[in-house]
Structure formats: structure tokens, C-alpha cells
Amino acid sequence: MKLKENPNPVLVLLFYLMVWIYTAVTFLPSCLLSWVTTSHREFYGSEQERAKRAKAFSVLGCPEGPYRATSTTKRLITSLHPGVDTLDKMLEHATLRFPHRDCLGTREVISEEDERQSNGKVFRKVILGKYRWLSYKETITAATKLGCGLTSLGQRPKTNIAIFCETRAEWLIAAQACFMFNFPHRKSHTAILPEVPRLQQIIIVDNTPITWPDCPRGVSILNMEAVQKLGSRPENGESSETNHPLPSDIAVIMYTSGSTGIPKGVMISHSNILASITGIAQRIPNLSEEDTYIGYLPLAHVLELCAELICISHGCRIGYSSPQTLADQSTKIKKGSRGDASVLQPTLMAAVPEIMDRIYKNVMIKVEEMNSLQRTLFILAYNYKLDQLSRGNSTPLCDRLVFKKVRSLLGGQTRVLLSGGAPLSAATQRFMNVCLCCPVGQGYGLTETCGAGTISEHWDYSTGRVGGPLVCCEIKLKDWVEGGYRSTDKPHPRGEILIGGPNVTMGYYNSEAKSQEDFSVDENGQRWFYTGDIGEFHEDGCLKIIDRKKDLVKLQAGEYVSLGKVEAALKNCPLVDNICVYANSDEAYVIGFLVPNQKQLLALAGQYGVRGSWDELCNSKVMEELVLKVITEAALTVQLERFEIPCKICLCPEPWTPETGLVTDAFKLKRKELRTHYKEDIERMYGGK
């Protein structure tokens, strides 16, 4: 649905009359209105004024950089608090400041039941109660007891502990125990058990009876509560001889997503994480102990781990959730009961574009279903607010009367939303700014840079950019001649993005050759990471990601296609739930695999009289042609080149989830696995069969 429609002039007049009456009544006398509007504009400025503000500068005055944040003219900033140089000290510092404040919250499960769907499938639904909280003092006590218990079982400093667990309070407690006692931790999977001959203990998080018939011989199984009881014994308590970590010690071995190949274990030190969260926290306005964060992304993903540690460092409370229980409409929430966001009402949230795209599409579908009057008023309010935001003004009437229901999807109190993991489309970003009534901090970082690189300023509503460098790092552009990107390009310098600073990690675990290939150390001893992403710096010091070396494919006729760019453009089409674009250098055209939106595909089939089951529709040549026509029109609307648009597509009936192995935990496409999974379809689409 287009949000730039030309509505009835009478309705336009009525809408602006309502805005005028509300403003007059609410903000009389006029001098007060003038003060409110002017002060807001003076603080934030218009979009044009904000765009001119310098976010970064080239240290050497060269177009290739390095670029630093304007607030870090002398040196990079590496810590939040003096003397807090390891993660165990960070928790201790927070506990001293906020001992009795809520720290980690979990909703109690009241009941579970199976619910049969209209298609015959059965889903497990839950009814959840209130959040139960551990205070900061209780959290550090739980972590200390666990660390002491692990020590009593024979765990020694600088020996690895593997964590395989969903995002929950126990994950962070276990991580904090590892930080305290200098046990590097890494994510793992039960499938590797036969390959771990030195494994001695498995700790089960849930306090349920333990039965594991396939447990390897010689491996003991305990639950977490039992280990904590061991740690609470006087003879096993923390002593002065406890080997606390150094800033340079490994805190986490975190694996990359594997979206472009085999996952690599990134060795991240305590100082890396502290530098990263220092840089990220500086871009979150008014962060304090009054904030509430909702944690639902995988904690084995660097974005979520850093976000939660930032909250810990500032005394915020973290309430845990999951993608299946996040909202009232989530798949595991029983109809009529409330999702986690409605109960928790978070002020802070991190999200990957996949989740925000879903919210955007679902709301737009609801708007399409409105009657003419409702839809017209929504479009008027949307465009009115978009215009006011560009001028630096607020829109209390629209927020209260039009967007309140949309905002309530995430609890109604969200004031900052951090986006990372993949590019966020301009349409989705504008939607989140307008309808959720909060700024979206679009960031750029990688596991190898501990999630830190850039984040847009909260007052910057421009789209398609990821902001300037954080205060903990600096960025250079390296010419990529083969791809045609150079720092001398006009109007903006372009090249491969290199990130340097104390947040750049120690290298890859057990992979020295790959570490030397992707990392370097300059003459000043600063580490740099070669990201493989292509960016350009704008005049105000903002970075824009424009390509990825591994995503660029040269077609038979010589044209270069950026797969990620095409996917990002087409994912805004309501008919598309997910898409993977594929190109072969030996072929002359692009193809694609597309997971269609069920509601939209059924409507399209009904429109053209195509009948059949869901699988039959997805395997229908007629439906392939109809969908191809729709996405081609969408591609031309966003001005993709003809050679970038898929000429053939395959409709995929099953969604791509981390469980299928076709996307990562952060919903990034695993291209290698997708290529293997759809090998026959690739041959069909290129072979003309």
C-alpha cells in the first residue's frame, strides 16, 4: 500500500482542522506553544540542519580516513567508569550502585496447552503470568555461587566452558560466573558431544529431573541449582586466591553467523567488550536505571550480549522474552492473553531488520483492510507526522489518536530502538519512527569488532545510513579496484570498510591463518579488521553501506549485481516474507527463492481464480508468473536496474527459520546452505526445464 496517496480534499481539511483545534486547546496561550515548538526545533533542528552537523572527521584530512567521531579528537574512549576494566568489576560496580533494584526478570508459566489450527497443525500455546525479578545483589550472588560451584567441580581459569541455552536470565548469570572466575565461554551444541573427549560435566539449566539415556560415558549431569548449592558451601566459597581476569584475557569465544561460509570462533577480550559497550552506550540518550530492556534476541549474538551488558552497567532492568512470546499476536501466546512486551512495557529494545519488517508488513496489511475513511486518516496522519519530524517538531495528536495502538504492539513505552545485524530498509525505518513514536538507531558492527562500528544519532531521521563512528573506534576506506570503489570517487569517497580500535577482537579461535588474513596491526599497535563491506562517507561524516564484496556477482555480460541490495529492496513488497537472490557468473540473468506471505499469496490466487492447497499454490507455474510480475513492478518502483531483477523465481512453502538451517539466529541468509538446499531448482531455472 502506498502511503503517498492523494486523499479526499475534504478529509484533508478535516484532519488539519482537528490538529489545529487540539493544538489550540492543549497549548494555549500561544506563547507557550511557540516556546514548546521552537525549543524542540532548536534542540534537534530540522532534518536539513541536522544533516549538516558533522558526526565525524578525517583525522589526517584524507578522503580514505581514518574517520573519528567529532567528540573523540584526542583519543578513543574505552571505558564507562574509572577502574572498571573487566566485566566482573562492571557487575560489582553496578551492584554497589543499585543493590536492590530489579536486574533480571522472567515471566512465570501459568499453563500450557495444544491448540489445533485450521490447517490441521497443532501449536503449543502458553499463558504467562507476571515477571519475577532478581535484584542486582541477588544476581551477583547467584553468579558467584555458580562460579564457586564450577570451581569445586574442577573447572580451572582459562579453560573453556560451552553454553548452549536460549536467551534467559540463567544464560547471563552463567556468563557472569565465567567472567568472575576467568572461564572463557563459548556457544555450543549437543551434536558436538562425541567430538569432545575431555568433557566431564554437563550443567542443565532447568531444575527438572535429569534423564539422558544417550549421555556419553564418564560424563556427569547436574542441574544449575545443585552446582550453586555446591558453591554456597563455606569450604567452596570465593577466596582471595580466586584468579580474577585481566582486561586482555578472553571473555567470550563467539561464533560468527556463518552467513557466508563456515562459522568462525572470534576471541573477544574483556577490554574489547568494555570498549564496545562504551561506544554504543554513548549513542543512547538519557540511559539510566529507570530504563527497562526486553531481551529476546540470541545471547550468542554479539548485538544482544552487548545490549544486555550495557543495561547492566547502567542499572537498567532486563526482562526476558522470545520471538514466540514477544507480542500479543506471537505464535506461542494464547489468544486473549498478553505477550511479554505488553506486560513488561520496555523503554529500550534491540531488533534485527527481519523482525521490524514483519511488524511493518503486518500493520500495513491491517491498514489495507480498513474502510476508506480510516485508511485515509491513517495516511494523512502518517504523512503529516513524517513532515513534522523532518522539521524537528513533535505530533502529540497523531501519537495519541492514531499511532497509540501501533505503539502498544511493543508495550507503548519504547523510547529507543537499536537496529543491527543487517541493513534496514528506508520504508521500514520511516514506519518505525512514525508509528512506534521512537527513534531507530541504525548501527553497523560485526562480531569481529564486538558489535561496535557506527550508530546513527537519535535525532538523525535520514534513511539508508548507519551514522558516524562510535567513540571507541575509527574507520578507514580501502580501495577495491576490482569492484570499482576508490577513496577518490566523487561525490563521496568509497571503499572497503576497515574498523580499528580497542573494540577490534583478538582474532579467530584455532585459525591463525584466517586471523592474519582478516586482521592487521598498524605502526601504533592498533588492531584493524577488514570487514569485506563496501561503504561511502558523506560530507557530515555518516557512513553508508553500499555493497559487500562477497555479495557482488558479475553476470555473463559484465554487469555487477549486489545480491543484498536487491533482497533489501524486494523485502518491502507485501507479498514477500523472505527472499534470497542468486546469480551465477556463467549466466546472463538473476533468479530468486521467495517465501511468500500466506495471506497475500492466497489473495493473489483468489484474484486470478487459482485453486489448490498451500503447497500446490507454491508449486504452481501460474502463481510463479503472477508473483514474478508483482515483484518486478515493486523492483522498478524502487528503481532497480533491469539486470538486477530476478527473471525466474521459485516459491518456497516453508518459512526459513534458524531451525531449518537456512538462516542464522539473527535471520541472516545462509547462502551456501540455501544454494545446496535448492540445487535442483537452480538447475531448473537456469536450464529452462
Short mmCIF file of N, CA, C and O in Angstrom, two decimals, residues 120-209:
data_model
loop_
_atom_site.label_atom_id
_atom_site.label_comp_id
_atom_site.label_asym_id
_atom_site.label_seq_id
_atom_site.Cartn_x
_atom_site.Cartn_y
_atom_site.Cartn_z
N GLY A 120 -4.91 -27.91 10.36
CA GLY A 120 -4.66 -29.21 10.97
C GLY A 120 -3.42 -29.28 11.84
O GLY A 120 -3.24 -30.22 12.61
N LYS A 121 -2.55 -28.27 11.74
CA LYS A 121 -1.34 -28.27 12.55
C LYS A 121 -1.68 -27.93 14.00
O LYS A 121 -2.65 -27.25 14.28
N VAL A 122 -0.84 -28.46 14.90
CA VAL A 122 -1.05 -28.23 16.34
C VAL A 122 0.11 -27.40 16.88
O VAL A 122 1.27 -27.73 16.68
N PHE A 123 -0.23 -26.29 17.54
CA PHE A 123 0.77 -25.43 18.15
C PHE A 123 0.60 -25.43 19.67
O PHE A 123 -0.51 -25.42 20.18
N ARG A 124 1.75 -25.44 20.37
CA ARG A 124 1.74 -25.34 21.82
C ARG A 124 1.60 -23.87 22.21
O ARG A 124 2.40 -23.03 21.81
N LYS A 125 0.55 -23.56 22.98
CA LYS A 125 0.28 -22.20 23.44
C LYS A 125 0.54 -22.10 24.94
O LYS A 125 0.34 -23.07 25.68
N VAL A 126 0.94 -20.91 25.38
CA VAL A 126 1.22 -20.71 26.81
C VAL A 126 0.42 -19.52 27.34
O VAL A 126 0.12 -18.58 26.61
N ILE A 127 0.09 -19.61 28.61
CA ILE A 127 -0.45 -18.46 29.35
C ILE A 127 0.58 -18.11 30.40
O ILE A 127 0.96 -18.95 31.23
N LEU A 128 1.07 -16.88 30.33
CA LEU A 128 2.16 -16.45 31.20
C LEU A 128 1.67 -15.44 32.23
O LEU A 128 0.74 -14.67 31.97
N GLY A 129 2.32 -15.44 33.39
CA GLY A 129 1.94 -14.54 34.47
C GLY A 129 2.83 -13.31 34.53
O GLY A 129 3.31 -12.81 33.51
N LYS A 130 3.07 -12.84 35.74
CA LYS A 130 3.88 -11.64 35.94
C LYS A 130 5.36 -11.96 35.82
O LYS A 130 5.78 -13.11 35.83
N TYR A 131 6.14 -10.89 35.70
CA TYR A 131 7.60 -11.05 35.74
C TYR A 131 8.05 -11.21 37.19
O TYR A 131 7.59 -10.49 38.08
N ARG A 132 8.93 -12.16 37.42
CA ARG A 132 9.58 -12.35 38.71
C ARG A 132 11.02 -11.88 38.58
O ARG A 132 11.72 -12.28 37.67
N TRP A 133 11.47 -11.06 39.56
CA TRP A 133 12.74 -10.36 39.39
C TRP A 133 13.80 -10.80 40.38
O TRP A 133 13.52 -11.10 41.54
N LEU A 134 15.05 -10.83 39.88
CA LEU A 134 16.23 -10.92 40.73
C LEU A 134 16.82 -9.52 40.83
O LEU A 134 16.96 -8.83 39.81
N SER A 135 17.18 -9.08 42.03
CA SER A 135 17.83 -7.79 42.18
C SER A 135 19.28 -7.90 41.74
O SER A 135 19.79 -9.00 41.48
N TYR A 136 19.96 -6.77 41.66
CA TYR A 136 21.39 -6.80 41.30
C TYR A 136 22.18 -7.59 42.33
O TYR A 136 23.10 -8.36 41.97
N LYS A 137 21.83 -7.43 43.60
CA LYS A 137 22.54 -8.17 44.65
C LYS A 137 22.29 -9.67 44.51
O LYS A 137 23.22 -10.49 44.64
N GLU A 138 21.06 -10.05 44.23
CA GLU A 138 20.73 -11.47 44.06
C GLU A 138 21.38 -12.04 42.81
O GLU A 138 21.80 -13.21 42.79
N THR A 139 21.51 -11.23 41.78
CA THR A 139 22.14 -11.69 40.53
C THR A 139 23.62 -11.98 40.75
O THR A 139 24.12 -13.03 40.32
N ILE A 140 24.33 -11.07 41.39
CA ILE A 140 25.77 -11.29 41.60
C ILE A 140 26.00 -12.45 42.57
O ILE A 140 26.96 -13.21 42.43
N THR A 141 25.08 -12.62 43.52
CA THR A 141 25.19 -13.76 44.44
C THR A 141 25.01 -15.08 43.69
O THR A 141 25.76 -16.04 43.90
N ALA A 142 24.01 -15.12 42.80
CA ALA A 142 23.76 -16.34 42.02
C ALA A 142 24.95 -16.67 41.13
O ALA A 142 25.36 -17.83 41.00
N ALA A 143 25.55 -15.63 40.51
CA ALA A 143 26.71 -15.85 39.64
C ALA A 143 27.92 -16.31 40.44
O ALA A 143 28.66 -17.20 40.01
N THR A 144 28.12 -15.72 41.62
CA THR A 144 29.25 -16.11 42.47
C THR A 144 29.13 -17.55 42.93
O THR A 144 30.10 -18.32 42.89
N LYS A 145 27.93 -17.93 43.36
CA LYS A 145 27.72 -19.32 43.80
C LYS A 145 27.95 -20.30 42.66
O LYS A 145 28.55 -21.37 42.85
N LEU A 146 27.49 -19.94 41.45
CA LEU A 146 27.70 -20.83 40.31
C LEU A 146 29.18 -20.96 39.99
O LEU A 146 29.68 -22.06 39.75
N GLY A 147 29.90 -19.83 40.01
CA GLY A 147 31.34 -19.87 39.75
C GLY A 147 32.09 -20.70 40.77
O GLY A 147 32.98 -21.49 40.43
N CYS A 148 31.73 -20.53 42.05
CA CYS A 148 32.36 -21.33 43.12
C CYS A 148 32.04 -22.81 42.95
O CYS A 148 32.90 -23.67 43.16
N GLY A 149 30.79 -23.09 42.58
CA GLY A 149 30.40 -24.48 42.37
C GLY A 149 31.15 -25.11 41.22
O GLY A 149 31.59 -26.28 41.31
N LEU A 150 31.32 -24.39 40.12
CA LEU A 150 32.08 -24.92 38.98
C LEU A 150 33.54 -25.15 39.36
O LEU A 150 34.15 -26.15 38.95
N THR A 151 34.08 -24.24 40.17
CA THR A 151 35.47 -24.41 40.63
C THR A 151 35.60 -25.67 41.48
O THR A 151 36.57 -26.43 41.34
N SER A 152 34.61 -25.91 42.33
CA SER A 152 34.66 -27.11 43.19
C SER A 152 34.55 -28.40 42.37
O SER A 152 35.00 -29.46 42.81
N LEU A 153 33.97 -28.29 41.16
CA LEU A 153 33.87 -29.46 40.28
C LEU A 153 35.13 -29.65 39.43
O LEU A 153 35.20 -30.59 38.63
N GLY A 154 36.10 -28.76 39.60
CA GLY A 154 37.37 -28.93 38.89
C GLY A 154 37.62 -27.96 37.76
O GLY A 154 38.65 -28.04 37.09
N GLN A 155 36.67 -27.02 37.51
CA GLN A 155 36.88 -26.05 36.44
C GLN A 155 38.00 -25.10 36.83
O GLN A 155 38.05 -24.60 37.95
N ARG A 156 38.92 -24.85 35.92
CA ARG A 156 40.07 -24.00 36.20
C ARG A 156 40.08 -22.76 35.31
O ARG A 156 39.53 -22.78 34.21
N PRO A 157 40.70 -21.67 35.79
CA PRO A 157 40.76 -20.45 34.98
C PRO A 157 41.37 -20.70 33.60
O PRO A 157 42.25 -21.55 33.44
N LYS A 158 40.87 -19.97 32.63
CA LYS A 158 41.35 -20.01 31.24
C LYS A 158 41.12 -21.35 30.56
O LYS A 158 41.79 -21.69 29.59
N THR A 159 40.16 -22.13 31.10
CA THR A 159 39.70 -23.33 30.40
C THR A 159 38.24 -23.09 30.00
O THR A 159 37.46 -22.56 30.78
N ASN A 160 37.90 -23.51 28.80
CA ASN A 160 36.62 -23.11 28.21
C ASN A 160 35.41 -23.79 28.82
O ASN A 160 35.46 -24.95 29.21
N ILE A 161 34.33 -23.03 28.86
CA ILE A 161 33.00 -23.55 29.20
C ILE A 161 32.09 -23.27 28.00
O ILE A 161 32.08 -22.15 27.48
N ALA A 162 31.35 -24.27 27.56
CA ALA A 162 30.43 -24.09 26.43
C ALA A 162 29.03 -23.83 26.95
O ALA A 162 28.57 -24.49 27.87
N ILE A 163 28.35 -22.84 26.36
CA ILE A 163 26.97 -22.51 26.74
C ILE A 163 26.06 -22.79 25.55
O ILE A 163 26.26 -22.26 24.46
N PHE A 164 25.08 -23.67 25.77
CA PHE A 164 24.05 -23.91 24.76
C PHE A 164 22.71 -23.70 25.44
O PHE A 164 22.21 -24.56 26.17
N CYS A 165 22.12 -22.53 25.24
CA CYS A 165 20.94 -22.16 26.00
C CYS A 165 20.21 -21.03 25.29
O CYS A 165 20.85 -20.18 24.65
N GLU A 166 18.88 -21.02 25.37
CA GLU A 166 18.13 -19.91 24.80
C GLU A 166 18.35 -18.66 25.66
O GLU A 166 18.89 -18.74 26.76
N THR A 167 17.92 -17.52 25.13
CA THR A 167 18.08 -16.26 25.86
C THR A 167 17.19 -16.26 27.10
O THR A 167 15.98 -16.31 27.01
N ARG A 168 17.83 -16.20 28.26
CA ARG A 168 17.12 -16.22 29.54
C ARG A 168 18.06 -15.75 30.63
O ARG A 168 19.27 -15.59 30.41
N ALA A 169 17.53 -15.53 31.83
CA ALA A 169 18.34 -15.00 32.93
C ALA A 169 19.53 -15.90 33.25
O ALA A 169 20.63 -15.43 33.54
N GLU A 170 19.31 -17.22 33.18
CA GLU A 170 20.38 -18.16 33.54
C GLU A 170 21.57 -18.05 32.60
O GLU A 170 22.71 -18.32 33.00
N TRP A 171 21.32 -17.68 31.35
CA TRP A 171 22.43 -17.50 30.39
C TRP A 171 23.36 -16.41 30.90
O TRP A 171 24.58 -16.59 30.97
N LEU A 172 22.78 -15.27 31.25
CA LEU A 172 23.61 -14.14 31.68
C LEU A 172 24.27 -14.42 33.03
O LEU A 172 25.40 -14.00 33.27
N ILE A 173 23.57 -15.13 33.92
CA ILE A 173 24.17 -15.50 35.21
C ILE A 173 25.37 -16.40 34.99
O ILE A 173 26.43 -16.23 35.61
N ALA A 174 25.22 -17.38 34.09
CA ALA A 174 26.34 -18.27 33.78
C ALA A 174 27.50 -17.50 33.17
O ALA A 174 28.68 -17.73 33.51
N ALA A 175 27.19 -16.56 32.27
CA ALA A 175 28.24 -15.75 31.67
C ALA A 175 28.97 -14.92 32.71
O ALA A 175 30.21 -14.82 32.71
N GLN A 176 28.21 -14.32 33.64
CA GLN A 176 28.84 -13.51 34.69
C GLN A 176 29.72 -14.37 35.59
O GLN A 176 30.77 -13.92 36.05
N ALA A 177 29.28 -15.60 35.85
CA ALA A 177 30.12 -16.52 36.64
C ALA A 177 31.44 -16.78 35.91
O ALA A 177 32.52 -16.80 36.53
N CYS A 178 31.35 -16.96 34.59
CA CYS A 178 32.56 -17.18 33.79
C CYS A 178 33.46 -15.95 33.82
O CYS A 178 34.69 -16.06 33.93
N PHE A 179 32.87 -14.76 33.74
CA PHE A 179 33.66 -13.54 33.78
C PHE A 179 34.41 -13.42 35.11
O PHE A 179 35.58 -13.06 35.14
N MET A 180 33.70 -13.71 36.20
CA MET A 180 34.30 -13.57 37.53
C MET A 180 35.51 -14.49 37.73
O MET A 180 36.53 -14.10 38.29
N PHE A 181 35.34 -15.74 37.29
CA PHE A 181 36.34 -16.76 37.60
C PHE A 181 37.28 -17.04 36.42
O PHE A 181 38.04 -18.01 36.43
N ASN A 182 37.21 -16.17 35.40
CA ASN A 182 38.11 -16.25 34.26
C ASN A 182 37.97 -17.56 33.48
O ASN A 182 38.96 -18.16 33.07
N PHE A 183 36.70 -17.99 33.32
CA PHE A 183 36.41 -19.14 32.46
C PHE A 183 35.90 -18.59 31.11
O PHE A 183 34.78 -18.09 31.05
N PRO A 184 36.70 -18.61 30.04
CA PRO A 184 36.15 -18.17 28.75
C PRO A 184 34.96 -19.05 28.38
O PRO A 184 34.99 -20.27 28.58
N HIS A 185 33.86 -18.44 27.88
CA HIS A 185 32.72 -19.27 27.49
C HIS A 185 32.44 -19.12 26.01
O HIS A 185 32.77 -18.11 25.37
N ARG A 186 31.83 -20.15 25.46
CA ARG A 186 31.54 -20.19 24.04
C ARG A 186 30.20 -20.85 23.84
O ARG A 186 29.75 -21.65 24.67
N LYS A 187 29.53 -20.52 22.73
CA LYS A 187 28.28 -21.19 22.43
C LYS A 187 28.59 -22.56 21.86
O LYS A 187 29.64 -22.80 21.28
N SER A 188 27.65 -23.50 22.03
CA SER A 188 27.92 -24.88 21.63
C SER A 188 26.62 -25.55 21.21
O SER A 188 25.58 -24.93 21.11
N HIS A 189 26.69 -26.84 20.97
CA HIS A 189 25.52 -27.60 20.53
C HIS A 189 25.72 -29.05 20.96
O HIS A 189 26.84 -29.58 20.92
N THR A 190 24.63 -29.71 21.36
CA THR A 190 24.73 -31.08 21.84
C THR A 190 25.26 -32.02 20.77
O THR A 190 25.78 -33.09 21.08
N ALA A 191 25.14 -31.65 19.49
CA ALA A 191 25.60 -32.53 18.42
C ALA A 191 27.11 -32.73 18.46
O ALA A 191 27.62 -33.68 17.86
N ILE A 192 27.85 -31.85 19.16
CA ILE A 192 29.31 -31.97 19.17
C ILE A 192 29.82 -32.87 20.29
O ILE A 192 31.02 -33.09 20.41
N LEU A 193 28.91 -33.40 21.13
CA LEU A 193 29.35 -34.17 22.30
C LEU A 193 30.32 -35.29 21.96
O LEU A 193 31.33 -35.47 22.66
N PRO A 194 30.08 -36.08 20.90
CA PRO A 194 31.03 -37.15 20.58
C PRO A 194 32.42 -36.63 20.21
O PRO A 194 33.39 -37.39 20.24
N GLU A 195 32.51 -35.36 19.85
CA GLU A 195 33.79 -34.79 19.43
C GLU A 195 34.51 -34.08 20.57
O GLU A 195 35.50 -33.40 20.35
N VAL A 196 34.00 -34.21 21.79
CA VAL A 196 34.61 -33.53 22.94
C VAL A 196 35.03 -34.58 23.96
O VAL A 196 34.34 -34.81 24.96
N PRO A 197 36.15 -35.24 23.73
CA PRO A 197 36.56 -36.35 24.60
C PRO A 197 36.89 -35.93 26.03
O PRO A 197 36.82 -36.75 26.94
N ARG A 198 37.25 -34.65 26.23
CA ARG A 198 37.63 -34.21 27.57
C ARG A 198 36.45 -33.70 28.39
O ARG A 198 36.61 -33.25 29.52
N LEU A 199 35.25 -33.77 27.84
CA LEU A 199 34.06 -33.30 28.55
C LEU A 199 33.83 -34.13 29.81
O LEU A 199 33.86 -35.36 29.78
N GLN A 200 33.59 -33.44 30.93
CA GLN A 200 33.40 -34.13 32.21
C GLN A 200 32.03 -33.86 32.83
O GLN A 200 31.44 -34.75 33.44
N GLN A 201 31.54 -32.62 32.71
CA GLN A 201 30.26 -32.27 33.32
C GLN A 201 29.34 -31.55 32.34
O GLN A 201 29.81 -30.76 31.51
N ILE A 202 28.03 -31.84 32.46
CA ILE A 202 27.01 -31.09 31.75
C ILE A 202 26.08 -30.50 32.80
O ILE A 202 25.58 -31.22 33.67
N ILE A 203 25.88 -29.18 32.73
CA ILE A 203 25.02 -28.49 33.69
C ILE A 203 23.70 -28.17 33.00
O ILE A 203 23.67 -27.43 32.01
N ILE A 204 22.61 -28.71 33.51
CA ILE A 204 21.28 -28.45 32.97
C ILE A 204 20.69 -27.23 33.67
O ILE A 204 20.69 -27.14 34.90
N VAL A 205 20.18 -26.29 32.89
CA VAL A 205 19.66 -25.04 33.47
C VAL A 205 18.39 -25.28 34.27
O VAL A 205 18.25 -24.82 35.41
N ASP A 206 17.43 -25.98 33.69
CA ASP A 206 16.15 -26.19 34.37
C ASP A 206 16.29 -27.16 35.52
O ASP A 206 16.99 -28.18 35.42
N ASN A 207 15.61 -26.85 36.61
CA ASN A 207 15.67 -27.70 37.80
C ASN A 207 14.61 -28.80 37.72
O ASN A 207 13.67 -28.86 38.49
N THR A 208 14.76 -29.65 36.72
CA THR A 208 13.84 -30.77 36.50
C THR A 208 14.60 -32.07 36.62
O THR A 208 15.83 -32.10 36.53
N PRO A 209 13.89 -33.19 36.86
CA PRO A 209 14.58 -34.49 36.94
C PRO A 209 15.40 -34.75 35.68
O PRO A 209 14.95 -34.52 34.56
#
